[in-house]
Coordinates of C-alpha atoms in Angstrom, one line a residue:
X1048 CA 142.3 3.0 34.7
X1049 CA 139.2 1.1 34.9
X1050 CA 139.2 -2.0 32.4
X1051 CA 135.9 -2.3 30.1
X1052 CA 133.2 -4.8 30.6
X1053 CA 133.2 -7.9 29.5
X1054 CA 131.2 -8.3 27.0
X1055 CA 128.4 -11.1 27.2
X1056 CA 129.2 -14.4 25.2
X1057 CA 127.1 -14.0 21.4
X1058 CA 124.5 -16.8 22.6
X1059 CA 123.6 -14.4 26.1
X1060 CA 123.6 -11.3 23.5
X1061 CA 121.2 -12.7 21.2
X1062 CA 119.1 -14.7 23.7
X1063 CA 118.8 -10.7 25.3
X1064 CA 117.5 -9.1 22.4
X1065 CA 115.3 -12.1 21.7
X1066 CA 113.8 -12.1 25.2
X1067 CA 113.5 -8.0 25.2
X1068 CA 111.2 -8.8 22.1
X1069 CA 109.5 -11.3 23.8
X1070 CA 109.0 -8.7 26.8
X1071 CA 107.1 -6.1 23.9
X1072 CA 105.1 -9.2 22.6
X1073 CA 104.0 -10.0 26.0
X1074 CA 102.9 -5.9 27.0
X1075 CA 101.2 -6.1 23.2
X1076 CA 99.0 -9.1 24.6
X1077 CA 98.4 -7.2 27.9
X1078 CA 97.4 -4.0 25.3
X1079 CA 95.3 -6.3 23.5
X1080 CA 93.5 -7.7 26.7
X1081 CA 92.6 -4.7 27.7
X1082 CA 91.3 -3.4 24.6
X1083 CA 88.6 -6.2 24.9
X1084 CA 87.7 -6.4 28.3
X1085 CA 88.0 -2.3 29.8
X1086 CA 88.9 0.4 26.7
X1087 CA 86.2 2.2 25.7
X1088 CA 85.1 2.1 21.8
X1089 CA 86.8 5.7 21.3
X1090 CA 90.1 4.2 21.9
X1091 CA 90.2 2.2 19.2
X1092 CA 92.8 4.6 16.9
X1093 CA 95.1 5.0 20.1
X1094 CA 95.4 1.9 20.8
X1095 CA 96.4 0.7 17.2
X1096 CA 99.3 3.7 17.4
X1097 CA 100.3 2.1 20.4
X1098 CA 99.8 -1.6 19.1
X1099 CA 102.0 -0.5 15.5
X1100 CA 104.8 1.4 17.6
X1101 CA 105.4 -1.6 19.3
X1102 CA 105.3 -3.9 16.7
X1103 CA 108.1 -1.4 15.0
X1104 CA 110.2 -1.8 18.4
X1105 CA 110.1 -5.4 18.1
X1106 CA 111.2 -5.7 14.3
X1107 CA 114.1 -4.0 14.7
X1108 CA 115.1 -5.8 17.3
X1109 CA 114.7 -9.5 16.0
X1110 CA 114.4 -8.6 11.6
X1111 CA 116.9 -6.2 11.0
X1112 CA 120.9 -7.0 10.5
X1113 CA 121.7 -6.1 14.4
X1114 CA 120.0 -9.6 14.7
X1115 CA 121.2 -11.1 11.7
X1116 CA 125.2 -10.7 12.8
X1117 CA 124.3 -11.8 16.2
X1118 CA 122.3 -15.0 15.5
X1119 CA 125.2 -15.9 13.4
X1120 CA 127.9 -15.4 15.8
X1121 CA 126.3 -17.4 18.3
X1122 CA 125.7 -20.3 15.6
X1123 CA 129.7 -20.8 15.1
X1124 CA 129.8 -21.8 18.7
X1125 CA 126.7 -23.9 18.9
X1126 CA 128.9 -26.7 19.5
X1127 CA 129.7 -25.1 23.0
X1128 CA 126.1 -25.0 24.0
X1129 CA 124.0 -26.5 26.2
X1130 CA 120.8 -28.6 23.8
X1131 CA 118.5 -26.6 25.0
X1132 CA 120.0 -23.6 24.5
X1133 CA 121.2 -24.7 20.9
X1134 CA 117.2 -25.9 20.4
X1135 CA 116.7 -21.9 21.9
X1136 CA 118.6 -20.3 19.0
X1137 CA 117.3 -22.4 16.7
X1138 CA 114.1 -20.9 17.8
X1139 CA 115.4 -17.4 17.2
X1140 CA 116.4 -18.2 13.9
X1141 CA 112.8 -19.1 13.0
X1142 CA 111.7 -16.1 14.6
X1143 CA 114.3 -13.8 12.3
X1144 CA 113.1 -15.4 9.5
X1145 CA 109.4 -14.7 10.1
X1146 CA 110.3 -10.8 11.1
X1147 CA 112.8 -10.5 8.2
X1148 CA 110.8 -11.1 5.5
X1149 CA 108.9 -8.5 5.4
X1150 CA 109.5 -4.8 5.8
X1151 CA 108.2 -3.1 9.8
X1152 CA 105.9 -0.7 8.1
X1153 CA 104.2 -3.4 6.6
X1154 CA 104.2 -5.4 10.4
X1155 CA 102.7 -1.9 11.8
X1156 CA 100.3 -1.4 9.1
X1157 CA 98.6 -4.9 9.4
X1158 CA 98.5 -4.0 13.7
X1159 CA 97.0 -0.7 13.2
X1160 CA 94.8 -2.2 10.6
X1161 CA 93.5 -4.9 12.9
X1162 CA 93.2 -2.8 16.2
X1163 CA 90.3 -0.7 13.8
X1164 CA 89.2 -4.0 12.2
X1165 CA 88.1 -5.3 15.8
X1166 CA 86.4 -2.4 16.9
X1167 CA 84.5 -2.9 14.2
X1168 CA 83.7 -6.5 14.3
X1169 CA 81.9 -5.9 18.1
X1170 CA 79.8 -3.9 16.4
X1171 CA 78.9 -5.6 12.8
X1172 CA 78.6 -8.9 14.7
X1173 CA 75.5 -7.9 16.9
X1174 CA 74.0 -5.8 14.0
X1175 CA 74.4 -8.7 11.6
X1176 CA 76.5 -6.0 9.6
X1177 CA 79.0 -7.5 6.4
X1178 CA 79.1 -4.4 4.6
X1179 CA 80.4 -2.4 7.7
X1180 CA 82.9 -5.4 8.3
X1181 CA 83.9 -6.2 4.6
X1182 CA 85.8 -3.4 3.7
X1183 CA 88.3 -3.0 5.9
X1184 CA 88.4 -6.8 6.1
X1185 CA 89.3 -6.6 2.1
X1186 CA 92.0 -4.1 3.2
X1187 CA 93.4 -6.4 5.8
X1188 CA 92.9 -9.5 3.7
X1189 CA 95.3 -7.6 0.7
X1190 CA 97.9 -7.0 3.4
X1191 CA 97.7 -10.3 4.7
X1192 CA 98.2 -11.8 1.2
X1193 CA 101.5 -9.7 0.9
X1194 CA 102.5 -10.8 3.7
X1195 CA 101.9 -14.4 3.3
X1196 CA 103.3 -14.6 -0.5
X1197 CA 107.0 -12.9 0.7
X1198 CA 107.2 -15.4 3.9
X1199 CA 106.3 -17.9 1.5
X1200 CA 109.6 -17.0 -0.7
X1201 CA 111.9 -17.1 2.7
X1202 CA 110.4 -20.4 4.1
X1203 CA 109.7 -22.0 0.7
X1204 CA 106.3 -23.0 1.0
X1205 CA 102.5 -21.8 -0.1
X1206 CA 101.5 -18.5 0.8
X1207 CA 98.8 -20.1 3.4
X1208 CA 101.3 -22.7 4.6
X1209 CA 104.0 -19.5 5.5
X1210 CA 100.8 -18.2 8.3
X1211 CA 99.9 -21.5 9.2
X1212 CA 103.7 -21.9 10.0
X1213 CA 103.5 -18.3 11.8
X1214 CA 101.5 -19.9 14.9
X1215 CA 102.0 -23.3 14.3
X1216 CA 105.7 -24.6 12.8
X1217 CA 105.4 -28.1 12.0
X1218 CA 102.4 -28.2 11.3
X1219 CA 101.6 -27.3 7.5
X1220 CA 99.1 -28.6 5.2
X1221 CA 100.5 -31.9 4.5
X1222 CA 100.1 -33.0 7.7
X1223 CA 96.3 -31.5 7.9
X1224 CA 94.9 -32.2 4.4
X1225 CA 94.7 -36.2 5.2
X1226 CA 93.5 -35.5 8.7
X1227 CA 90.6 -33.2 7.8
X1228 CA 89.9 -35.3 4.3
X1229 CA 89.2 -38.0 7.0
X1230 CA 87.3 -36.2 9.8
X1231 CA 85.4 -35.0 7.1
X1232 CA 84.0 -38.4 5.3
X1233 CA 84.2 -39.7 9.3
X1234 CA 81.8 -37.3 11.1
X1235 CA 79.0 -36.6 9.5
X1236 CA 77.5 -40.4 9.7
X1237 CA 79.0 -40.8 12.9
X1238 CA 76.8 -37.2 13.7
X1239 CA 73.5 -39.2 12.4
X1240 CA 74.5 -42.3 13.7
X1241 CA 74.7 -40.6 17.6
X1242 CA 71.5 -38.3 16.6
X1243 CA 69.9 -41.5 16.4
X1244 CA 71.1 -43.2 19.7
X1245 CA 70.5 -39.8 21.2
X1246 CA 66.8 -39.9 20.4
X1247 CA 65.8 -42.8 23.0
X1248 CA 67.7 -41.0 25.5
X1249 CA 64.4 -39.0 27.8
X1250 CA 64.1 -35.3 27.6
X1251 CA 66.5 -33.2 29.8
X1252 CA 64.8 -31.3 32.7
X1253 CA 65.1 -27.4 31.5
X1254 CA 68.1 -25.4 33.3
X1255 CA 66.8 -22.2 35.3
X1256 CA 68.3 -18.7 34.4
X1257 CA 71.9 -18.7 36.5
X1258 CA 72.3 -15.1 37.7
X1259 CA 75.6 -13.9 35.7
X1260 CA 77.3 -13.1 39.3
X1261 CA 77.2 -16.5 40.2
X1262 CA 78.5 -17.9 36.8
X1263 CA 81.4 -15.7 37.9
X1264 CA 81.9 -17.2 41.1
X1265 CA 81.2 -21.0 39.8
X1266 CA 84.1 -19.7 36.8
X1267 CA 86.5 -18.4 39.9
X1268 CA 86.3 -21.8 41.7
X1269 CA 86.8 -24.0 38.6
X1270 CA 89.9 -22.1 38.2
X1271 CA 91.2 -23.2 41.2
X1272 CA 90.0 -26.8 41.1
X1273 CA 92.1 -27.0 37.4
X1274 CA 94.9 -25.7 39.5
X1275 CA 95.5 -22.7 39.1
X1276 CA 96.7 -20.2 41.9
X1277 CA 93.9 -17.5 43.2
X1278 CA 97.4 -15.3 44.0
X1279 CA 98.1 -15.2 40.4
X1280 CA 94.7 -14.9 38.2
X1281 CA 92.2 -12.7 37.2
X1282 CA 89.1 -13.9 35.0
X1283 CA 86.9 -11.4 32.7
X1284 CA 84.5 -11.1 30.3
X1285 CA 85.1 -10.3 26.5
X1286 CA 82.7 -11.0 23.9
X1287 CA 85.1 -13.3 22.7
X1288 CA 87.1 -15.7 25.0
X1289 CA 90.7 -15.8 25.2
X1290 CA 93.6 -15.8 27.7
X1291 CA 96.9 -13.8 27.8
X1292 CA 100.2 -15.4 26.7
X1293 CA 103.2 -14.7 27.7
X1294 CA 103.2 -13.4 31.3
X1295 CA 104.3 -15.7 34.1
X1296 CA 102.3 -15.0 37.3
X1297 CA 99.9 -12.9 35.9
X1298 CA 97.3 -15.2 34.8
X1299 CA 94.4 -13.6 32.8
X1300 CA 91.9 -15.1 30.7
X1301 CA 88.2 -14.3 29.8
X1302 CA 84.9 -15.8 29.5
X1303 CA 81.1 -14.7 28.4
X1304 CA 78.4 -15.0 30.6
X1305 CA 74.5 -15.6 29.7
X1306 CA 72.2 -16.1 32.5
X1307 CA 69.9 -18.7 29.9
X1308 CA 73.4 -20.7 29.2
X1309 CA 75.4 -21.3 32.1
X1310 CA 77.0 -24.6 29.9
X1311 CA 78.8 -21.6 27.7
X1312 CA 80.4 -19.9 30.8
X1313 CA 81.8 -23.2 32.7
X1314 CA 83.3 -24.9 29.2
X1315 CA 85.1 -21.6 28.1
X1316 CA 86.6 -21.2 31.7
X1317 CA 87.8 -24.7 31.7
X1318 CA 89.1 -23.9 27.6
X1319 CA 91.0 -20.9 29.2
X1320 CA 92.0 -22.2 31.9
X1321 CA 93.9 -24.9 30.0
X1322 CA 95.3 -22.7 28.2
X1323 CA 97.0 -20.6 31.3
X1324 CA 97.6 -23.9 33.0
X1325 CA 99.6 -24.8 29.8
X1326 CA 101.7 -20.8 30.1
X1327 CA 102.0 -21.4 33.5
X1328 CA 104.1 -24.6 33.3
X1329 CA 106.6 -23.6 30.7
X1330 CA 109.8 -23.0 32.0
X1331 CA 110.9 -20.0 33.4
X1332 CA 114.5 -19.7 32.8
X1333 CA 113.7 -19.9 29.2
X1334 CA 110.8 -17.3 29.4
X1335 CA 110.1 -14.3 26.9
X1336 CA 113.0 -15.9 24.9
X1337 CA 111.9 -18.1 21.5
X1338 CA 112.4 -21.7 22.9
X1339 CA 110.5 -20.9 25.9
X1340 CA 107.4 -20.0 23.8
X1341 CA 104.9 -22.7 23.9
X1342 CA 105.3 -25.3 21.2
X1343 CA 102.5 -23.8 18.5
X1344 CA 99.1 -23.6 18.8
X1345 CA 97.7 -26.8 18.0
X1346 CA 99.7 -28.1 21.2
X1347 CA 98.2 -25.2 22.9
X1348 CA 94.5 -26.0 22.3
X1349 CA 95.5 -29.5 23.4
X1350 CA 95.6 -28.1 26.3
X1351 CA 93.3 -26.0 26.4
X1352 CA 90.5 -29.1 25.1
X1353 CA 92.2 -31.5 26.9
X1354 CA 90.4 -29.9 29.5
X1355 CA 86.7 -28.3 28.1
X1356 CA 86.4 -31.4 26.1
X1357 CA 87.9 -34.8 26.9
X1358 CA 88.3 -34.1 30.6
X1359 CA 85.6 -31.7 31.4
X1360 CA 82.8 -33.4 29.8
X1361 CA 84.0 -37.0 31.2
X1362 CA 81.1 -38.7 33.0
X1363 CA 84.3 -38.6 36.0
X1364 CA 84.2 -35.2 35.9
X1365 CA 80.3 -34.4 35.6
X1366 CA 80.1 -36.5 38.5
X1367 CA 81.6 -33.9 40.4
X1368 CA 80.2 -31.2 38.6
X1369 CA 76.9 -31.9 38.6
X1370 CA 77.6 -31.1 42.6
X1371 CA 79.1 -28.6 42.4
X1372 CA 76.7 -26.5 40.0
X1373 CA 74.0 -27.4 42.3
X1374 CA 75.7 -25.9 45.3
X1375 CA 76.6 -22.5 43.1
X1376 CA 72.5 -22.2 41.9
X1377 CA 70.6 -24.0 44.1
X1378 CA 69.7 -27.8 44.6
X1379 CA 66.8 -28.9 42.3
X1380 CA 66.6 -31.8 39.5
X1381 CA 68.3 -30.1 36.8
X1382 CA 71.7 -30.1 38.4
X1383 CA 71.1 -33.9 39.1
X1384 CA 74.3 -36.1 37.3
X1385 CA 71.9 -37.8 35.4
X1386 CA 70.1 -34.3 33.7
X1387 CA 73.8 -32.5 33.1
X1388 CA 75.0 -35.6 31.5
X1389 CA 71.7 -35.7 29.8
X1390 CA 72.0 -32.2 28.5
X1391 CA 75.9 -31.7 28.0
X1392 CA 76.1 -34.7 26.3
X1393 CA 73.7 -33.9 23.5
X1394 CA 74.6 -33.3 20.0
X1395 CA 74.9 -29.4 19.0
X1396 CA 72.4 -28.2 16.7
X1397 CA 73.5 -25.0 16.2
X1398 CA 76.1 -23.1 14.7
X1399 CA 78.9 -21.5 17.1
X1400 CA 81.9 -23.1 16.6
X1401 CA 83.5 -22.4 20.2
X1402 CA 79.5 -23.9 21.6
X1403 CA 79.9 -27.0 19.3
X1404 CA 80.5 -30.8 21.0
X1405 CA 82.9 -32.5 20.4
X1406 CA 82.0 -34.7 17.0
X1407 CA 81.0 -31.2 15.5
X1408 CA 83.7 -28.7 16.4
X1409 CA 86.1 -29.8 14.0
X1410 CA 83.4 -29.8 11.0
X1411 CA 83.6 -26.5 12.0
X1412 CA 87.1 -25.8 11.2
X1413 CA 87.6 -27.4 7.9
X1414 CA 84.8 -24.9 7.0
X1415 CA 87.1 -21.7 8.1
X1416 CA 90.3 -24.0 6.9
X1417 CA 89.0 -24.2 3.7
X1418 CA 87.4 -20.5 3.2
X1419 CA 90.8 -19.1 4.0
X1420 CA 92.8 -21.2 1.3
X1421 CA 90.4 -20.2 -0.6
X1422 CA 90.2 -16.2 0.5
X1423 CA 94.2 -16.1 0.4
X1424 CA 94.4 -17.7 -3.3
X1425 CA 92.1 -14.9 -4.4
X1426 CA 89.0 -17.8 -5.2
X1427 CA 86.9 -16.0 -3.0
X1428 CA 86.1 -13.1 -2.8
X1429 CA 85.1 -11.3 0.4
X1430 CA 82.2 -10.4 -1.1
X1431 CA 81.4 -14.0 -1.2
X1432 CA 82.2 -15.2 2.1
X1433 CA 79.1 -15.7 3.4
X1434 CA 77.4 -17.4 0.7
X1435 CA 80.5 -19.6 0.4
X1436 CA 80.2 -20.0 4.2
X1437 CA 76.6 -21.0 4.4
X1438 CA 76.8 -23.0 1.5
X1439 CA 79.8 -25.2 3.0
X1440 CA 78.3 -25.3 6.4
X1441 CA 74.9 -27.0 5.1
X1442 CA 77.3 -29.4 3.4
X1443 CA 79.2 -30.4 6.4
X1444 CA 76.5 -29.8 9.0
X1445 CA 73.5 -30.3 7.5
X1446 CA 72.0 -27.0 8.7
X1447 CA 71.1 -23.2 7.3
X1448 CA 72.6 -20.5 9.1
X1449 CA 70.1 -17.6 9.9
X1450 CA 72.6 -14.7 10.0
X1451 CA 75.6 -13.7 9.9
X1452 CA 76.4 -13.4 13.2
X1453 CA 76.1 -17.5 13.2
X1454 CA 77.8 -17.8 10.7
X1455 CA 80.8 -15.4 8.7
X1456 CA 81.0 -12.8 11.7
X1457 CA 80.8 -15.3 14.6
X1458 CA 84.7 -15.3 15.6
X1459 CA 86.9 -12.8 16.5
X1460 CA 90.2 -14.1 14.2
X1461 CA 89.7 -12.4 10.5
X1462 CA 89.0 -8.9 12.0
X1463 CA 92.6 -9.7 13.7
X1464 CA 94.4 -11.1 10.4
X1465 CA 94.7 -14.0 11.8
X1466 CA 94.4 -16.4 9.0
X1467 CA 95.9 -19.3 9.5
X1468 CA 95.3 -19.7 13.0
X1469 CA 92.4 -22.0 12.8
X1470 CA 93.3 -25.4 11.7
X1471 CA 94.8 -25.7 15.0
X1472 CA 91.6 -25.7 16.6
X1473 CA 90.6 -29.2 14.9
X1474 CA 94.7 -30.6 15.1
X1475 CA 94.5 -29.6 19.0
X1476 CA 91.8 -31.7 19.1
X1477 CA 93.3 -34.6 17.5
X1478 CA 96.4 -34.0 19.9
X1479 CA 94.1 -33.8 23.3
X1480 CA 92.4 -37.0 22.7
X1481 CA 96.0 -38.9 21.6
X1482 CA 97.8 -37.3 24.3
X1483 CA 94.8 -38.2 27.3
X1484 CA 94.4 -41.5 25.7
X1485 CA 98.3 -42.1 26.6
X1486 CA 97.8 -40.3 29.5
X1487 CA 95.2 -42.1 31.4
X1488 CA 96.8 -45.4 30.0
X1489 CA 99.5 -44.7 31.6
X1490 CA 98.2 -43.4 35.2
X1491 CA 94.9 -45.4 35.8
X1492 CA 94.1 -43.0 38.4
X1493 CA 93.8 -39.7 36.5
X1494 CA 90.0 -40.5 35.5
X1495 CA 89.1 -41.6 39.0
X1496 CA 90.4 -38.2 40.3
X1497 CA 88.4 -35.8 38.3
X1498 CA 85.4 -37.6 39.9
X1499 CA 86.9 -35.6 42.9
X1500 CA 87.6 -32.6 41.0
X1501 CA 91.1 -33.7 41.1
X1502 CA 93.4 -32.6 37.5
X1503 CA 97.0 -33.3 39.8
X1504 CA 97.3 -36.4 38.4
X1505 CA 97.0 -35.5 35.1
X1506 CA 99.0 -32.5 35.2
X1507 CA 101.6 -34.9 36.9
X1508 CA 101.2 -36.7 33.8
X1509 CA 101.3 -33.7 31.0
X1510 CA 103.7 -31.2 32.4
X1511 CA 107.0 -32.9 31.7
X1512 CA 106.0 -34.2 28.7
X1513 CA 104.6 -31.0 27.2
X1514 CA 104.5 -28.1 28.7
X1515 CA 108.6 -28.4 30.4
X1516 CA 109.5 -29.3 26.9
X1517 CA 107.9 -25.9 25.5
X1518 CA 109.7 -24.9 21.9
X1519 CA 112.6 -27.0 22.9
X1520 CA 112.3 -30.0 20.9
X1521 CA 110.3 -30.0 17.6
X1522 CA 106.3 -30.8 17.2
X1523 CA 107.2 -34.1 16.0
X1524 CA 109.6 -34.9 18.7
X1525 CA 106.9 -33.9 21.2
X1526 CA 104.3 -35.8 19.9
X1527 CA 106.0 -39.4 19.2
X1528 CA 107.8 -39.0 22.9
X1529 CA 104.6 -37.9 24.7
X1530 CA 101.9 -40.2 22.9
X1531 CA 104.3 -42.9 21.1
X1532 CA 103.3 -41.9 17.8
X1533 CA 102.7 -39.2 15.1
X1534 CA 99.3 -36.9 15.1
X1535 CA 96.9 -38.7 13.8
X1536 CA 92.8 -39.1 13.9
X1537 CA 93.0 -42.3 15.5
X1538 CA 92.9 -41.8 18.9
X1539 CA 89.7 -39.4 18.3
X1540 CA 87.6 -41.5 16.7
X1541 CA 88.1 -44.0 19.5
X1542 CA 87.5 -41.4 22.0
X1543 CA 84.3 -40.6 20.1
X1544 CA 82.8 -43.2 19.5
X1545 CA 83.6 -44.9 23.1
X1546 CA 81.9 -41.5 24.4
X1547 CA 78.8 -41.1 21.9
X1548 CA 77.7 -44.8 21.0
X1549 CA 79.2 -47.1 23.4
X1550 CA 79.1 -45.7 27.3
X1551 CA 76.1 -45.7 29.4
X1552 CA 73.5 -42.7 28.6
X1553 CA 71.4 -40.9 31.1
X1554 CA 68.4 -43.3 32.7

């Protein structure tokens, strides 16, 4: 008589279901990938059927009482676990939590609901369209509020702290509001103060049109130099950039070309690139499961700015890409160091978040930050929004916005329900000039070597402090252990104002 299986321990059960959701999330991402870089515009319904089924699939699995009794079995014998797999189910908790709270038709609704929303947005956004957008954004914006107000019961916080804590635990609005109240009164006379340093610098030579097929090839190579393996990526275009999560060894991420604006295409690649480098280096015998997840988004975009910004517009670095660009288009004066420092350096002037330097961008989210408190508290109406969002951007920038597509319907993230996501953009900031201010403290060499187009030492320096850790300690925990302190806007505004006021300009 055959004897019956032995049945797994309850930690391997649960961390199985956990990881078999993770599996879903990760073919979602590949879904949504697709949808913006090869499905045609007819596809739109299909693909939100698929996108809701799935989401269904995975609620059951991780929010239903199948999950419940299993998480708690395995926590009576945390005691016998290994600390990272104890920090692992702590992870799955929070992930119950989130997928418990509210029902799966209400999870499928908002994914069909956003599948149709996107669609939409490519088109409003080039047609300078709100009423085609607002709608269904109202819609979206209803469910979102729903869904916000019963996580906010379970995790006992605000409505808009319960999404923040959806891509982003420990970071919620106590840590942000004195950051952003900060950046705020700190960069707008710091803006006039480099305007006016700016103006003695001479006028850049004007860049030549880049043909878009060798953006793509400069885009390909810059990969490579950031590290990553030409075995194991692909790079396309989307009207909105973004990489894939979840995936080890298949490495996707997008960019948008523009023959008049080759500075777009090669700081989006080196954005998205950080970002894979930062998926690529979590640990794989944790992977799909919860504490294998990256550590939020605002340690995400660390890594993902760490790279467009502090690193990739380093003079170190523009000295070799200065090079480099001139051997993709064609040797002439523009692609001198001198005339891309000149250029790249420059203080934006317009009004595209993901195009803004580095003083401006995070203006730029306190504006969404503060929209969305206000959209999800029912202040503002969506009828409003883009008065309320011109009016706020003039404050904080100084500037009109001529249409909507610079302004309300420029990102991708509302027509996605993603509210919540975006003060991470501004805190990743913070956290890639703290953690490359550490960072090159610590390893005098890691500057030198992006002069060579070098980023080993600094991923020598980065991996075992973040991206090994992944969701296995706290955001806290990661932070003080990798920088030697909390988050703060310190390190920034030394990073700033070293770059802007006090280093040597173009001659």
């Amino acid at each position: 008589m055959n004897k019956p299986a032995p049945q797994p321990d309850p930690y391997a059960r649960v961390a199985h279901r956990f990881a078999t959701a993770g599996k879903i999330d990760a073919a979602q991402a590949m879904l949504s990938w697709d949808a913006q870089t090869n499905m045609p515009r007819g596809g739109a319904w299909a693909r939100g059927e698929q996108m809701a089924a799935l989401t269904e699939v995975s609620a059951d699995l991780i929010g239903g009482e199948a999950a419940a009794d299993e998480l708690s079995q395995a926590e009576e014998m945390a005691g016998s676990l290994e600390p990272n797999e104890r920090a692992d189910l702590k992870e799955m908790r929070r992930a119950w939590v989130h997928a418990s709270a509210i029902p799966k038709d209400m999870q499928a609704a908002k994914a069909r609901m956003a599948q149709n929303l996107q669609a939409i947005w490519t088109r409003a956004k080039p047609e300078n369209d709100y009423a085609a957008f607002a709608g269904p954004f109202a819609d979206l914006l209803a469910l979102t509020r729903e869904i916000a107000t019963a996580k906010a019961e379970r995790l006992g916080t605000t409505p808009y702290g319960a999404l923040i804590d959806e891509y982003d635990p420990g970071v919620g609005e106590a840590m942000i509001d004195p950051i952003f109240d900060d950046l705020a009164a700190f960069l707008p006379p710091l803006l006039d103060e480099v305007r006016e340093h700016q103006a003695r610098w001479p006028k850049p030579i004007p860049f030549a049109a880049t043909p878009v097929d060798k953006q793509a090839a400069l885009s390909h190579r810059l990969a490579v130099v950031v590290g990553h393996d030409p075995d194991n990526f692909r790079i396309d275009a989307a009207p909105h950039p973004f990489s894939v999560p979840h995936s080890p060894g298949d490495v996707r991420f997008t960019t948008r070309y523009d023959a008049d604006n080759v500075h777009f295409s090669v700081m989006a690649t080196l954005h998205e690139a950080g970002h894979a480098m930062y998926e690529a280096g979590l640990p794989r015998d944790f992977a799909f499961r919860p504490g294998g997840m990256a550590r939020g988004m605002t340690v995400h975009e660390s890594q993902s700015l760490s790279l467009e910004k502090v690193a990739g517009r380093s003079r170190e670095f523009f000295g070799f890409l200065a090079p480099t660009m001139a051997d993709a288009f064609g040797a002439d004066d523009s692609w001198s160091f001198n005339n891309v420092l000149n250029a790249w350096r420059r203080i934006d002037e317009g009004f595209i978040r993901v195009q803004a330097d580095e003083i401006s961008y995070p203006l730029h989210v306190i504006l969404r930050y503060r929209l969305e408190q206000a959209m999800l508290s029912g202040d503002l109406q969506v009828a409003d929004i883009p008065g309320a969002w011109n009016e706020l951007f003039e404050k904080l920038l100084g500037r009109k916005v001529p249409d909507l597509a610079h302004g309300c319907l420029q990102d991708i993230h509302w027509s996605g329900g993603m509210i919540g996501y975006f003060p991470n953009y501004a805190m990743g900031e913070m956290l890639a000039a703290q953690l490359f201010e550490r960072a090159t403290a610590d390893d005098p060499e890691i500057l030198p070597a992006l002069g060579r187009g070098d980023f080993a030492p600094y991923f020598a320096w980065v991996r075992p402090r973040v991206h090994a850790r992944a969701s296995l300690v706290d955001f806290a925990t990661l932070v003080q252990d990798a920088t030697g302190g909390p988050l703060g806007a310190e390190a920034f505004k030394r990073h700033v104002k070293r770059r802007y006021l006090e280093e040597a300009g173009p001659v």
